[in-house]
Amino acid sequence: MNNIGNESSYSLFISDLHLCASRPAITSAFIQFLQSTANKADQLFILGDLFEYWAGDDDLTHVDHDDIVQALKIVADAGTRVFLMHGNRDFLISEQFAKATHIHLLPDPSEIYLFDQRILISHGDKLCTDDTRYQAFRAQVRSPDWQAEFLSHPLTVRKAQIEALRLQSEQEKSNKSLAIMDVNSDAVSVLLRQHQYPEIFIHGHTHRPNTHNIEIDGHPCQRIVLGDWYEQGSCLRFDENGFSRQEVKI
Ligand code: MN
């Protein structure tokens, strides 16, 4: 994935689109983004929560997903390598989805190399360690046993269960402090140490776009937080001159 020497090459990073039928303008903006912006990039990294929720790959053929699946496939077939990492909402996206869209699933976290820089990418939810209730839930739903059991239910039952969970989560969120729902700086340090101090760390999830210049054990690192897609879309571009943020009109 090293693009040194190719002057026109660049990569794009997005996350937290939370695509769903109740916000059709976001879906349209994303499809437009794929057709007019992402198609010119070498690589598109989607760092989780592309969908508001994903009940299983047997939901691929749902009419709400048709245009998205087709648009992803078209941009991938035209030559942009599209990588997708799971978020806390769409962690059930699986091989069938990857096959239908011609995208590549990436583990969370992953190390990539662009323009001679070592970059760590993650969704970011695993770093919100102050939210112990969420971390317990995360451990449960990420276990293969839980997922196999969940996926054994009919799609309609799964969707109803997810809707109930979302409602519960929204209610709990309003009682949680903003600090609890941000990444924990010690958890960030542990992760960056584990990955031998990458120069750049990109994640989403918190919906707090920012660039933090941090130092771990004497190693400088830029922690770049991606923005979400609500009032506007947001995308991070990385080329030979470094990073820049780009707005995506909704
Ligand atoms: Mn998230």
JSON list of C-alpha atoms and ligand atoms in Angstrom, two decimals:
[
{"chain": "A", "resi": 1, "resn": "MET", "atom": "CA", "xyz": [0.00, 0.00, 0.00]},
{"chain": "A", "resi": 2, "resn": "ASN", "atom": "CA", "xyz": [2.92, 2.32, -0.54]},
{"chain": "A", "resi": 3, "resn": "ASN", "atom": "CA", "xyz": [2.20, 5.11, -2.98]},
{"chain": "A", "resi": 4, "resn": "ILE", "atom": "CA", "xyz": [5.51, 6.97, -3.01]},
{"chain": "A", "resi": 5, "resn": "GLY", "atom": "CA", "xyz": [6.30, 8.35, -6.44]},
{"chain": "A", "resi": 6, "resn": "ASN", "atom": "CA", "xyz": [2.75, 8.52, -7.66]},
{"chain": "A", "resi": 7, "resn": "GLU", "atom": "CA", "xyz": [2.09, 12.24, -7.41]},
{"chain": "A", "resi": 8, "resn": "SER", "atom": "CA", "xyz": [-1.59, 12.19, -8.20]},
{"chain": "A", "resi": 9, "resn": "SER", "atom": "CA", "xyz": [-2.39, 9.50, -5.70]},
{"chain": "A", "resi": 10, "resn": "TYR", "atom": "CA", "xyz": [-4.33, 10.06, -2.53]},
{"chain": "A", "resi": 11, "resn": "SER", "atom": "CA", "xyz": [-6.40, 8.19, 0.01]},
{"chain": "A", "resi": 12, "resn": "LEU", "atom": "CA", "xyz": [-9.65, 9.15, 1.71]},
{"chain": "A", "resi": 13, "resn": "PHE", "atom": "CA", "xyz": [-10.89, 8.30, 5.19]},
{"chain": "A", "resi": 14, "resn": "ILE", "atom": "CA", "xyz": [-14.50, 8.48, 6.35]},
{"chain": "A", "resi": 15, "resn": "SER", "atom": "CA", "xyz": [-16.52, 7.07, 9.24]},
{"chain": "A", "resi": 16, "resn": "ASP", "atom": "CA", "xyz": [-19.79, 7.39, 11.13]},
{"chain": "A", "resi": 17, "resn": "LEU", "atom": "CA", "xyz": [-22.16, 7.91, 8.23]},
{"chain": "A", "resi": 18, "resn": "HIS", "atom": "CA", "xyz": [-24.86, 5.96, 10.05]},
{"chain": "A", "resi": 19, "resn": "LEU", "atom": "CA", "xyz": [-26.73, 5.35, 6.81]},
{"chain": "A", "resi": 20, "resn": "CYS", "atom": "CA", "xyz": [-30.38, 4.49, 7.34]},
{"chain": "A", "resi": 21, "resn": "ALA", "atom": "CA", "xyz": [-33.69, 4.79, 5.51]},
{"chain": "A", "resi": 22, "resn": "SER", "atom": "CA", "xyz": [-34.89, 7.61, 7.78]},
{"chain": "A", "resi": 23, "resn": "ARG", "atom": "CA", "xyz": [-32.07, 9.93, 6.59]},
{"chain": "A", "resi": 24, "resn": "PRO", "atom": "CA", "xyz": [-32.21, 9.53, 2.78]},
{"chain": "A", "resi": 25, "resn": "ALA", "atom": "CA", "xyz": [-30.24, 12.75, 2.15]},
{"chain": "A", "resi": 26, "resn": "ILE", "atom": "CA", "xyz": [-27.16, 11.20, 3.79]},
{"chain": "A", "resi": 27, "resn": "THR", "atom": "CA", "xyz": [-27.41, 8.11, 1.61]},
{"chain": "A", "resi": 28, "resn": "SER", "atom": "CA", "xyz": [-27.71, 10.32, -1.51]},
{"chain": "A", "resi": 29, "resn": "ALA", "atom": "CA", "xyz": [-24.71, 12.40, -0.39]},
{"chain": "A", "resi": 30, "resn": "PHE", "atom": "CA", "xyz": [-22.65, 9.25, 0.17]},
{"chain": "A", "resi": 31, "resn": "ILE", "atom": "CA", "xyz": [-23.52, 7.83, -3.25]},
{"chain": "A", "resi": 32, "resn": "GLN", "atom": "CA", "xyz": [-22.67, 11.19, -4.82]},
{"chain": "A", "resi": 33, "resn": "PHE", "atom": "CA", "xyz": [-19.39, 11.19, -2.86]},
{"chain": "A", "resi": 34, "resn": "LEU", "atom": "CA", "xyz": [-18.54, 7.73, -4.22]},
{"chain": "A", "resi": 35, "resn": "GLN", "atom": "CA", "xyz": [-19.33, 8.79, -7.79]},
{"chain": "A", "resi": 36, "resn": "SER", "atom": "CA", "xyz": [-17.58, 12.17, -7.80]},
{"chain": "A", "resi": 37, "resn": "THR", "atom": "CA", "xyz": [-14.84, 12.10, -5.16]},
{"chain": "A", "resi": 38, "resn": "ALA", "atom": "CA", "xyz": [-13.96, 8.59, -4.01]},
{"chain": "A", "resi": 39, "resn": "ASN", "atom": "CA", "xyz": [-13.75, 7.39, -7.61]},
{"chain": "A", "resi": 40, "resn": "LYS", "atom": "CA", "xyz": [-10.67, 9.59, -8.10]},
{"chain": "A", "resi": 41, "resn": "ALA", "atom": "CA", "xyz": [-8.89, 8.28, -5.01]},
{"chain": "A", "resi": 42, "resn": "ASP", "atom": "CA", "xyz": [-6.53, 5.33, -4.91]},
{"chain": "A", "resi": 43, "resn": "GLN", "atom": "CA", "xyz": [-8.05, 4.10, -1.71]},
{"chain": "A", "resi": 44, "resn": "LEU", "atom": "CA", "xyz": [-11.11, 4.75, 0.40]},
{"chain": "A", "resi": 45, "resn": "PHE", "atom": "CA", "xyz": [-11.01, 3.70, 4.04]},
{"chain": "A", "resi": 46, "resn": "ILE", "atom": "CA", "xyz": [-14.39, 3.46, 5.77]},
{"chain": "A", "resi": 47, "resn": "LEU", "atom": "CA", "xyz": [-13.58, 3.29, 9.47]},
{"chain": "A", "resi": 48, "resn": "GLY", "atom": "CA", "xyz": [-16.83, 1.93, 10.82]},
{"chain": "A", "resi": 49, "resn": "ASP", "atom": "CA", "xyz": [-20.47, 2.82, 11.32]},
{"chain": "A", "resi": 50, "resn": "LEU", "atom": "CA", "xyz": [-21.18, 3.10, 7.62]},
{"chain": "A", "resi": 51, "resn": "PHE", "atom": "CA", "xyz": [-24.67, 1.92, 8.58]},
{"chain": "A", "resi": 52, "resn": "GLU", "atom": "CA", "xyz": [-26.83, 2.90, 11.52]},
{"chain": "A", "resi": 53, "resn": "TYR", "atom": "CA", "xyz": [-27.10, -0.83, 12.06]},
{"chain": "A", "resi": 54, "resn": "TRP", "atom": "CA", "xyz": [-26.50, -4.04, 10.16]},
{"chain": "A", "resi": 55, "resn": "ALA", "atom": "CA", "xyz": [-28.64, -7.03, 11.07]},
{"chain": "A", "resi": 56, "resn": "GLY", "atom": "CA", "xyz": [-26.74, -9.55, 8.96]},
{"chain": "A", "resi": 57, "resn": "ASP", "atom": "CA", "xyz": [-25.60, -10.06, 5.38]},
{"chain": "A", "resi": 58, "resn": "ASP", "atom": "CA", "xyz": [-28.96, -11.62, 4.47]},
{"chain": "A", "resi": 59, "resn": "ASP", "atom": "CA", "xyz": [-30.23, -8.00, 4.60]},
{"chain": "A", "resi": 60, "resn": "LEU", "atom": "CA", "xyz": [-28.02, -7.15, 1.59]},
{"chain": "A", "resi": 61, "resn": "THR", "atom": "CA", "xyz": [-30.86, -7.44, -0.88]},
{"chain": "A", "resi": 62, "resn": "HIS", "atom": "CA", "xyz": [-33.17, -5.09, 1.04]},
{"chain": "A", "resi": 63, "resn": "VAL", "atom": "CA", "xyz": [-34.33, -2.22, -1.17]},
{"chain": "A", "resi": 64, "resn": "ASP", "atom": "CA", "xyz": [-32.78, 0.31, 1.28]},
{"chain": "A", "resi": 65, "resn": "HIS", "atom": "CA", "xyz": [-29.34, -1.18, 0.66]},
{"chain": "A", "resi": 66, "resn": "ASP", "atom": "CA", "xyz": [-29.53, -1.70, -3.10]},
{"chain": "A", "resi": 67, "resn": "ASP", "atom": "CA", "xyz": [-28.17, 1.66, -4.25]},
{"chain": "A", "resi": 68, "resn": "ILE", "atom": "CA", "xyz": [-25.41, 1.69, -1.63]},
{"chain": "A", "resi": 69, "resn": "VAL", "atom": "CA", "xyz": [-24.20, -1.80, -2.52]},
{"chain": "A", "resi": 70, "resn": "GLN", "atom": "CA", "xyz": [-24.24, -0.99, -6.24]},
{"chain": "A", "resi": 71, "resn": "ALA", "atom": "CA", "xyz": [-22.42, 2.33, -5.80]},
{"chain": "A", "resi": 72, "resn": "LEU", "atom": "CA", "xyz": [-19.70, 0.72, -3.70]},
{"chain": "A", "resi": 73, "resn": "LYS", "atom": "CA", "xyz": [-19.27, -2.03, -6.29]},
{"chain": "A", "resi": 74, "resn": "ILE", "atom": "CA", "xyz": [-19.04, 0.46, -9.16]},
{"chain": "A", "resi": 75, "resn": "VAL", "atom": "CA", "xyz": [-16.35, 2.57, -7.47]},
{"chain": "A", "resi": 76, "resn": "ALA", "atom": "CA", "xyz": [-14.39, -0.54, -6.45]},
{"chain": "A", "resi": 77, "resn": "ASP", "atom": "CA", "xyz": [-14.60, -1.99, -9.97]},
{"chain": "A", "resi": 78, "resn": "ALA", "atom": "CA", "xyz": [-13.43, 1.32, -11.44]},
{"chain": "A", "resi": 79, "resn": "GLY", "atom": "CA", "xyz": [-10.17, 0.99, -9.54]},
{"chain": "A", "resi": 80, "resn": "THR", "atom": "CA", "xyz": [-10.51, 2.60, -6.11]},
{"chain": "A", "resi": 81, "resn": "ARG", "atom": "CA", "xyz": [-9.59, 0.10, -3.44]},
{"chain": "A", "resi": 82, "resn": "VAL", "atom": "CA", "xyz": [-12.28, 0.31, -0.79]},
{"chain": "A", "resi": 83, "resn": "PHE", "atom": "CA", "xyz": [-11.56, -0.92, 2.73]},
{"chain": "A", "resi": 84, "resn": "LEU", "atom": "CA", "xyz": [-14.15, -1.28, 5.45]},
{"chain": "A", "resi": 85, "resn": "MET", "atom": "CA", "xyz": [-13.61, -1.66, 9.17]},
{"chain": "A", "resi": 86, "resn": "HIS", "atom": "CA", "xyz": [-16.43, -2.56, 11.52]},
{"chain": "A", "resi": 87, "resn": "GLY", "atom": "CA", "xyz": [-17.99, 0.04, 13.79]},
{"chain": "A", "resi": 88, "resn": "ASN", "atom": "CA", "xyz": [-20.07, -0.63, 16.86]},
{"chain": "A", "resi": 89, "resn": "ARG", "atom": "CA", "xyz": [-23.24, -0.42, 14.73]},
{"chain": "A", "resi": 90, "resn": "ASP", "atom": "CA", "xyz": [-22.31, -2.52, 11.72]},
{"chain": "A", "resi": 91, "resn": "PHE", "atom": "CA", "xyz": [-20.00, -5.18, 13.14]},
{"chain": "A", "resi": 92, "resn": "LEU", "atom": "CA", "xyz": [-22.15, -7.91, 11.59]},
{"chain": "A", "resi": 93, "resn": "ILE", "atom": "CA", "xyz": [-21.08, -6.90, 8.07]},
{"chain": "A", "resi": 94, "resn": "SER", "atom": "CA", "xyz": [-19.45, -10.03, 6.75]},
{"chain": "A", "resi": 95, "resn": "GLU", "atom": "CA", "xyz": [-17.98, -11.81, 3.74]},
{"chain": "A", "resi": 96, "resn": "GLN", "atom": "CA", "xyz": [-21.18, -11.79, 1.69]},
{"chain": "A", "resi": 97, "resn": "PHE", "atom": "CA", "xyz": [-21.27, -8.00, 1.91]},
{"chain": "A", "resi": 98, "resn": "ALA", "atom": "CA", "xyz": [-17.62, -7.79, 0.89]},
{"chain": "A", "resi": 99, "resn": "LYS", "atom": "CA", "xyz": [-18.31, -10.09, -2.07]},
{"chain": "A", "resi": 100, "resn": "ALA", "atom": "CA", "xyz": [-21.33, -8.09, -3.24]},
{"chain": "A", "resi": 101, "resn": "THR", "atom": "CA", "xyz": [-19.57, -4.72, -2.99]},
{"chain": "A", "resi": 102, "resn": "HIS", "atom": "CA", "xyz": [-16.02, -5.78, -3.97]},
{"chain": "A", "resi": 103, "resn": "ILE", "atom": "CA", "xyz": [-14.66, -4.06, -0.86]},
{"chain": "A", "resi": 104, "resn": "HIS", "atom": "CA", "xyz": [-12.08, -5.47, 1.55]},
{"chain": "A", "resi": 105, "resn": "LEU", "atom": "CA", "xyz": [-12.83, -5.97, 5.23]},
{"chain": "A", "resi": 106, "resn": "LEU", "atom": "CA", "xyz": [-10.08, -4.78, 7.57]},
{"chain": "A", "resi": 107, "resn": "PRO", "atom": "CA", "xyz": [-9.54, -5.85, 11.17]},
{"chain": "A", "resi": 108, "resn": "ASP", "atom": "CA", "xyz": [-9.76, -3.20, 13.89]},
{"chain": "A", "resi": 109, "resn": "PRO", "atom": "CA", "xyz": [-7.10, -1.89, 14.45]},
{"chain": "A", "resi": 110, "resn": "SER", "atom": "CA", "xyz": [-5.00, -2.08, 11.27]},
{"chain": "A", "resi": 111, "resn": "GLU", "atom": "CA", "xyz": [-1.64, -0.59, 10.34]},
{"chain": "A", "resi": 112, "resn": "ILE", "atom": "CA", "xyz": [-1.26, 0.95, 6.90]},
{"chain": "A", "resi": 113, "resn": "TYR", "atom": "CA", "xyz": [1.57, 2.75, 5.14]},
{"chain": "A", "resi": 114, "resn": "LEU", "atom": "CA", "xyz": [1.00, 5.85, 3.03]},
{"chain": "A", "resi": 115, "resn": "PHE", "atom": "CA", "xyz": [3.70, 8.18, 1.70]},
{"chain": "A", "resi": 116, "resn": "ASP", "atom": "CA", "xyz": [6.29, 6.60, 3.98]},
{"chain": "A", "resi": 117, "resn": "GLN", "atom": "CA", "xyz": [4.22, 7.20, 7.11]},
{"chain": "A", "resi": 118, "resn": "ARG", "atom": "CA", "xyz": [3.02, 4.50, 9.44]},
{"chain": "A", "resi": 119, "resn": "ILE", "atom": "CA", "xyz": [-0.65, 4.99, 10.22]},
{"chain": "A", "resi": 120, "resn": "LEU", "atom": "CA", "xyz": [-2.81, 3.12, 12.68]},
{"chain": "A", "resi": 121, "resn": "ILE", "atom": "CA", "xyz": [-6.53, 3.08, 11.94]},
{"chain": "A", "resi": 122, "resn": "SER", "atom": "CA", "xyz": [-9.41, 2.02, 14.19]},
{"chain": "A", "resi": 123, "resn": "HIS", "atom": "CA", "xyz": [-13.10, 2.68, 14.67]},
{"chain": "A", "resi": 124, "resn": "GLY", "atom": "CA", "xyz": [-12.36, 3.92, 18.19]},
{"chain": "A", "resi": 125, "resn": "ASP", "atom": "CA", "xyz": [-15.13, 2.43, 20.35]},
{"chain": "A", "resi": 126, "resn": "LYS", "atom": "CA", "xyz": [-12.75, -0.01, 22.02]},
{"chain": "A", "resi": 127, "resn": "LEU", "atom": "CA", "xyz": [-10.84, 2.96, 23.46]},
{"chain": "A", "resi": 128, "resn": "CYS", "atom": "CA", "xyz": [-13.85, 4.34, 25.32]},
{"chain": "A", "resi": 129, "resn": "THR", "atom": "CA", "xyz": [-12.87, 2.30, 28.37]},
{"chain": "A", "resi": 130, "resn": "ASP", "atom": "CA", "xyz": [-14.52, 4.67, 30.88]},
{"chain": "A", "resi": 131, "resn": "ASP", "atom": "CA", "xyz": [-17.85, 3.41, 29.59]},
{"chain": "A", "resi": 132, "resn": "THR", "atom": "CA", "xyz": [-17.63, 0.05, 31.34]},
{"chain": "A", "resi": 133, "resn": "ARG", "atom": "CA", "xyz": [-21.23, -0.92, 30.55]},
{"chain": "A", "resi": 134, "resn": "TYR", "atom": "CA", "xyz": [-20.61, -0.42, 26.86]},
{"chain": "A", "resi": 135, "resn": "GLN", "atom": "CA", "xyz": [-17.35, -2.40, 27.00]},
{"chain": "A", "resi": 136, "resn": "ALA", "atom": "CA", "xyz": [-19.17, -5.32, 28.65]},
{"chain": "A", "resi": 137, "resn": "PHE", "atom": "CA", "xyz": [-21.83, -5.18, 25.92]},
{"chain": "A", "resi": 138, "resn": "ARG", "atom": "CA", "xyz": [-19.11, -4.96, 23.25]},
{"chain": "A", "resi": 139, "resn": "ALA", "atom": "CA", "xyz": [-17.30, -8.03, 24.60]},
{"chain": "A", "resi": 140, "resn": "GLN", "atom": "CA", "xyz": [-20.58, -9.95, 24.53]},
{"chain": "A", "resi": 141, "resn": "VAL", "atom": "CA", "xyz": [-21.70, -9.05, 21.01]},
{"chain": "A", "resi": 142, "resn": "ARG", "atom": "CA", "xyz": [-18.26, -9.48, 19.46]},
{"chain": "A", "resi": 143, "resn": "SER", "atom": "CA", "xyz": [-18.01, -13.09, 20.63]},
{"chain": "A", "resi": 144, "resn": "PRO", "atom": "CA", "xyz": [-18.47, -15.66, 17.84]},
{"chain": "A", "resi": 145, "resn": "ASP", "atom": "CA", "xyz": [-20.92, -17.65, 20.00]},
{"chain": "A", "resi": 146, "resn": "TRP", "atom": "CA", "xyz": [-23.19, -14.64, 20.57]},
{"chain": "A", "resi": 147, "resn": "GLN", "atom": "CA", "xyz": [-23.08, -13.74, 16.89]},
{"chain": "A", "resi": 148, "resn": "ALA", "atom": "CA", "xyz": [-23.87, -17.29, 15.74]},
{"chain": "A", "resi": 149, "resn": "GLU", "atom": "CA", "xyz": [-26.83, -17.43, 18.12]},
{"chain": "A", "resi": 150, "resn": "PHE", "atom": "CA", "xyz": [-28.06, -13.98, 17.08]},
{"chain": "A", "resi": 151, "resn": "LEU", "atom": "CA", "xyz": [-27.77, -14.76, 13.37]},
{"chain": "A", "resi": 152, "resn": "SER", "atom": "CA", "xyz": [-29.74, -17.99, 13.83]},
{"chain": "A", "resi": 153, "resn": "HIS", "atom": "CA", "xyz": [-32.90, -15.89, 14.35]},
{"chain": "A", "resi": 154, "resn": "PRO", "atom": "CA", "xyz": [-35.01, -14.71, 11.39]},
{"chain": "A", "resi": 155, "resn": "LEU", "atom": "CA", "xyz": [-34.04, -11.30, 9.98]},
{"chain": "A", "resi": 156, "resn": "THR", "atom": "CA", "xyz": [-37.27, -9.64, 11.17]},
{"chain": "A", "resi": 157, "resn": "VAL", "atom": "CA", "xyz": [-36.66, -10.84, 14.74]},
{"chain": "A", "resi": 158, "resn": "ARG", "atom": "CA", "xyz": [-33.06, -9.57, 14.63]},
{"chain": "A", "resi": 159, "resn": "LYS", "atom": "CA", "xyz": [-34.16, -6.16, 13.35]},
{"chain": "A", "resi": 160, "resn": "ALA", "atom": "CA", "xyz": [-36.74, -5.84, 16.12]},
{"chain": "A", "resi": 161, "resn": "GLN", "atom": "CA", "xyz": [-34.12, -6.78, 18.70]},
{"chain": "A", "resi": 162, "resn": "ILE", "atom": "CA", "xyz": [-31.70, -4.19, 17.32]},
{"chain": "A", "resi": 163, "resn": "GLU", "atom": "CA", "xyz": [-34.39, -1.49, 17.38]},
{"chain": "A", "resi": 164, "resn": "ALA", "atom": "CA", "xyz": [-35.04, -2.26, 21.05]},
{"chain": "A", "resi": 165, "resn": "LEU", "atom": "CA", "xyz": [-31.31, -2.09, 21.81]},
{"chain": "A", "resi": 166, "resn": "ARG", "atom": "CA", "xyz": [-30.96, 1.22, 19.99]},
{"chain": "A", "resi": 167, "resn": "LEU", "atom": "CA", "xyz": [-33.78, 2.74, 21.99]},
{"chain": "A", "resi": 168, "resn": "GLN", "atom": "CA", "xyz": [-32.19, 1.54, 25.23]},
{"chain": "A", "resi": 169, "resn": "SER", "atom": "CA", "xyz": [-28.79, 2.86, 24.15]},
{"chain": "A", "resi": 170, "resn": "GLU", "atom": "CA", "xyz": [-30.23, 6.30, 23.27]},
{"chain": "A", "resi": 171, "resn": "GLN", "atom": "CA", "xyz": [-31.85, 6.52, 26.70]},
{"chain": "A", "resi": 172, "resn": "GLU", "atom": "CA", "xyz": [-28.63, 5.49, 28.45]},
{"chain": "A", "resi": 173, "resn": "LYS", "atom": "CA", "xyz": [-26.56, 7.94, 26.40]},
{"chain": "A", "resi": 174, "resn": "SER", "atom": "CA", "xyz": [-28.55, 10.88, 27.71]},
{"chain": "A", "resi": 175, "resn": "ASN", "atom": "CA", "xyz": [-27.51, 9.87, 31.24]},
{"chain": "A", "resi": 176, "resn": "LYS", "atom": "CA", "xyz": [-23.84, 9.40, 30.42]},
{"chain": "A", "resi": 177, "resn": "SER", "atom": "CA", "xyz": [-21.39, 12.27, 30.72]},
{"chain": "A", "resi": 178, "resn": "LEU", "atom": "CA", "xyz": [-19.58, 13.44, 27.59]},
{"chain": "A", "resi": 179, "resn": "ALA", "atom": "CA", "xyz": [-16.24, 12.51, 29.18]},
{"chain": "A", "resi": 180, "resn": "ILE", "atom": "CA", "xyz": [-17.31, 8.88, 29.59]},
{"chain": "A", "resi": 181, "resn": "MET", "atom": "CA", "xyz": [-18.14, 8.63, 25.88]},
{"chain": "A", "resi": 182, "resn": "ASP", "atom": "CA", "xyz": [-14.75, 9.93, 24.70]},
{"chain": "A", "resi": 183, "resn": "VAL", "atom": "CA", "xyz": [-11.64, 7.82, 24.21]},
{"chain": "A", "resi": 184, "resn": "ASN", "atom": "CA", "xyz": [-9.57, 7.19, 27.34]},
{"chain": "A", "resi": 185, "resn": "SER", "atom": "CA", "xyz": [-6.05, 8.61, 26.95]},
{"chain": "A", "resi": 186, "resn": "ASP", "atom": "CA", "xyz": [-4.46, 5.68, 28.79]},
{"chain": "A", "resi": 187, "resn": "ALA", "atom": "CA", "xyz": [-6.19, 3.25, 26.42]},
{"chain": "A", "resi": 188, "resn": "VAL", "atom": "CA", "xyz": [-4.83, 5.29, 23.48]},
{"chain": "A", "resi": 189, "resn": "SER", "atom": "CA", "xyz": [-1.31, 5.10, 24.96]},
{"chain": "A", "resi": 190, "resn": "VAL", "atom": "CA", "xyz": [-1.54, 1.33, 25.43]},
{"chain": "A", "resi": 191, "resn": "LEU", "atom": "CA", "xyz": [-2.70, 0.84, 21.84]},
{"chain": "A", "resi": 192, "resn": "LEU", "atom": "CA", "xyz": [-0.02, 3.07, 20.33]},
{"chain": "A", "resi": 193, "resn": "ARG", "atom": "CA", "xyz": [2.66, 1.35, 22.43]},
{"chain": "A", "resi": 194, "resn": "GLN", "atom": "CA", "xyz": [1.40, -2.07, 21.24]},
{"chain": "A", "resi": 195, "resn": "HIS", "atom": "CA", "xyz": [1.82, -0.87, 17.66]},
{"chain": "A", "resi": 196, "resn": "GLN", "atom": "CA", "xyz": [5.32, 0.55, 18.15]},
{"chain": "A", "resi": 197, "resn": "TYR", "atom": "CA", "xyz": [4.35, 4.21, 18.10]},
{"chain": "A", "resi": 198, "resn": "PRO", "atom": "CA", "xyz": [2.81, 4.94, 14.69]},
{"chain": "A", "resi": 199, "resn": "GLU", "atom": "CA", "xyz": [3.23, 8.54, 13.55]},
{"chain": "A", "resi": 200, "resn": "ILE", "atom": "CA", "xyz": [-0.47, 8.92, 12.85]},
{"chain": "A", "resi": 201, "resn": "PHE", "atom": "CA", "xyz": [-3.56, 7.40, 14.46]},
{"chain": "A", "resi": 202, "resn": "ILE", "atom": "CA", "xyz": [-6.92, 7.87, 12.73]},
{"chain": "A", "resi": 203, "resn": "HIS", "atom": "CA", "xyz": [-10.24, 6.91, 14.28]},
{"chain": "A", "resi": 204, "resn": "GLY", "atom": "CA", "xyz": [-13.90, 7.89, 14.36]},
{"chain": "A", "resi": 205, "resn": "HIS", "atom": "CA", "xyz": [-16.75, 6.90, 16.66]},
{"chain": "A", "resi": 206, "resn": "THR", "atom": "CA", "xyz": [-16.73, 9.88, 19.05]},
{"chain": "A", "resi": 207, "resn": "HIS", "atom": "CA", "xyz": [-18.14, 12.31, 16.45]},
{"chain": "A", "resi": 208, "resn": "ARG", "atom": "CA", "xyz": [-15.65, 14.91, 17.71]},
{"chain": "A", "resi": 209, "resn": "PRO", "atom": "CA", "xyz": [-13.51, 15.78, 14.69]},
{"chain": "A", "resi": 210, "resn": "ASN", "atom": "CA", "xyz": [-10.18, 17.14, 15.78]},
{"chain": "A", "resi": 211, "resn": "THR", "atom": "CA", "xyz": [-6.42, 16.67, 15.49]},
{"chain": "A", "resi": 212, "resn": "HIS", "atom": "CA", "xyz": [-4.59, 16.01, 18.74]},
{"chain": "A", "resi": 213, "resn": "ASN", "atom": "CA", "xyz": [-0.81, 16.24, 18.86]},
{"chain": "A", "resi": 214, "resn": "ILE", "atom": "CA", "xyz": [0.16, 13.77, 21.55]},
{"chain": "A", "resi": 215, "resn": "GLU", "atom": "CA", "xyz": [3.36, 12.17, 22.79]},
{"chain": "A", "resi": 216, "resn": "ILE", "atom": "CA", "xyz": [3.64, 8.59, 24.01]},
{"chain": "A", "resi": 217, "resn": "ASP", "atom": "CA", "xyz": [6.90, 7.60, 25.72]},
{"chain": "A", "resi": 218, "resn": "GLY", "atom": "CA", "xyz": [8.67, 10.41, 23.90]},
{"chain": "A", "resi": 219, "resn": "HIS", "atom": "CA", "xyz": [7.21, 9.49, 20.47]},
{"chain": "A", "resi": 220, "resn": "PRO", "atom": "CA", "xyz": [5.08, 12.19, 18.83]},
{"chain": "A", "resi": 221, "resn": "CYS", "atom": "CA", "xyz": [1.81, 11.04, 17.29]},
{"chain": "A", "resi": 222, "resn": "GLN", "atom": "CA", "xyz": [-1.03, 12.85, 15.59]},
{"chain": "A", "resi": 223, "resn": "ARG", "atom": "CA", "xyz": [-4.40, 11.48, 16.70]},
{"chain": "A", "resi": 224, "resn": "ILE", "atom": "CA", "xyz": [-6.86, 12.45, 14.00]},
{"chain": "A", "resi": 225, "resn": "VAL", "atom": "CA", "xyz": [-10.55, 12.08, 14.81]},
{"chain": "A", "resi": 226, "resn": "LEU", "atom": "CA", "xyz": [-12.91, 11.85, 11.84]},
{"chain": "A", "resi": 227, "resn": "GLY", "atom": "CA", "xyz": [-16.20, 13.71, 11.70]},
{"chain": "A", "resi": 228, "resn": "ASP", "atom": "CA", "xyz": [-19.64, 12.17, 11.26]},
{"chain": "A", "resi": 229, "resn": "TRP", "atom": "CA", "xyz": [-22.23, 12.61, 8.51]},
{"chain": "A", "resi": 230, "resn": "TYR", "atom": "CA", "xyz": [-25.22, 14.49, 9.89]},
{"chain": "A", "resi": 231, "resn": "GLU", "atom": "CA", "xyz": [-25.57, 18.19, 9.01]},
{"chain": "A", "resi": 232, "resn": "GLN", "atom": "CA", "xyz": [-22.71, 17.71, 6.56]},
{"chain": "A", "resi": 233, "resn": "GLY", "atom": "CA", "xyz": [-20.46, 14.93, 5.43]},
{"chain": "A", "resi": 234, "resn": "SER", "atom": "CA", "xyz": [-16.82, 14.90, 6.37]},
{"chain": "A", "resi": 235, "resn": "CYS", "atom": "CA", "xyz": [-13.79, 13.28, 4.85]},
{"chain": "A", "resi": 236, "resn": "LEU", "atom": "CA", "xyz": [-10.07, 13.24, 5.46]},
{"chain": "A", "resi": 237, "resn": "ARG", "atom": "CA", "xyz": [-7.73, 13.26, 2.49]},
{"chain": "A", "resi": 238, "resn": "PHE", "atom": "CA", "xyz": [-4.12, 12.12, 2.67]},
{"chain": "A", "resi": 239, "resn": "ASP", "atom": "CA", "xyz": [-1.75, 12.88, -0.19]},
{"chain": "A", "resi": 240, "resn": "GLU", "atom": "CA", "xyz": [1.95, 13.65, -0.60]},
{"chain": "A", "resi": 241, "resn": "ASN", "atom": "CA", "xyz": [1.44, 17.00, 1.17]},
{"chain": "A", "resi": 242, "resn": "GLY", "atom": "CA", "xyz": [-0.19, 15.42, 4.21]},
{"chain": "A", "resi": 243, "resn": "PHE", "atom": "CA", "xyz": [-3.70, 15.57, 5.57]},
{"chain": "A", "resi": 244, "resn": "SER", "atom": "CA", "xyz": [-6.56, 17.88, 4.75]},
{"chain": "A", "resi": 245, "resn": "ARG", "atom": "CA", "xyz": [-10.20, 17.80, 5.76]},
{"chain": "A", "resi": 246, "resn": "GLN", "atom": "CA", "xyz": [-12.92, 18.08, 3.17]},
{"chain": "A", "resi": 247, "resn": "GLU", "atom": "CA", "xyz": [-16.56, 18.87, 3.69]},
{"chain": "A", "resi": 248, "resn": "VAL", "atom": "CA", "xyz": [-19.14, 16.83, 1.84]},
{"chain": "A", "resi": 249, "resn": "LYS", "atom": "CA", "xyz": [-22.38, 18.69, 1.11]},
{"chain": "A", "resi": 250, "resn": "ILE", "atom": "CA", "xyz": [-25.59, 16.98, 2.15]},
{"chain": "B", "resi": 1, "resn": "MN", "atom": "MN", "xyz": [-19.34, 4.24, 16.48]}
]
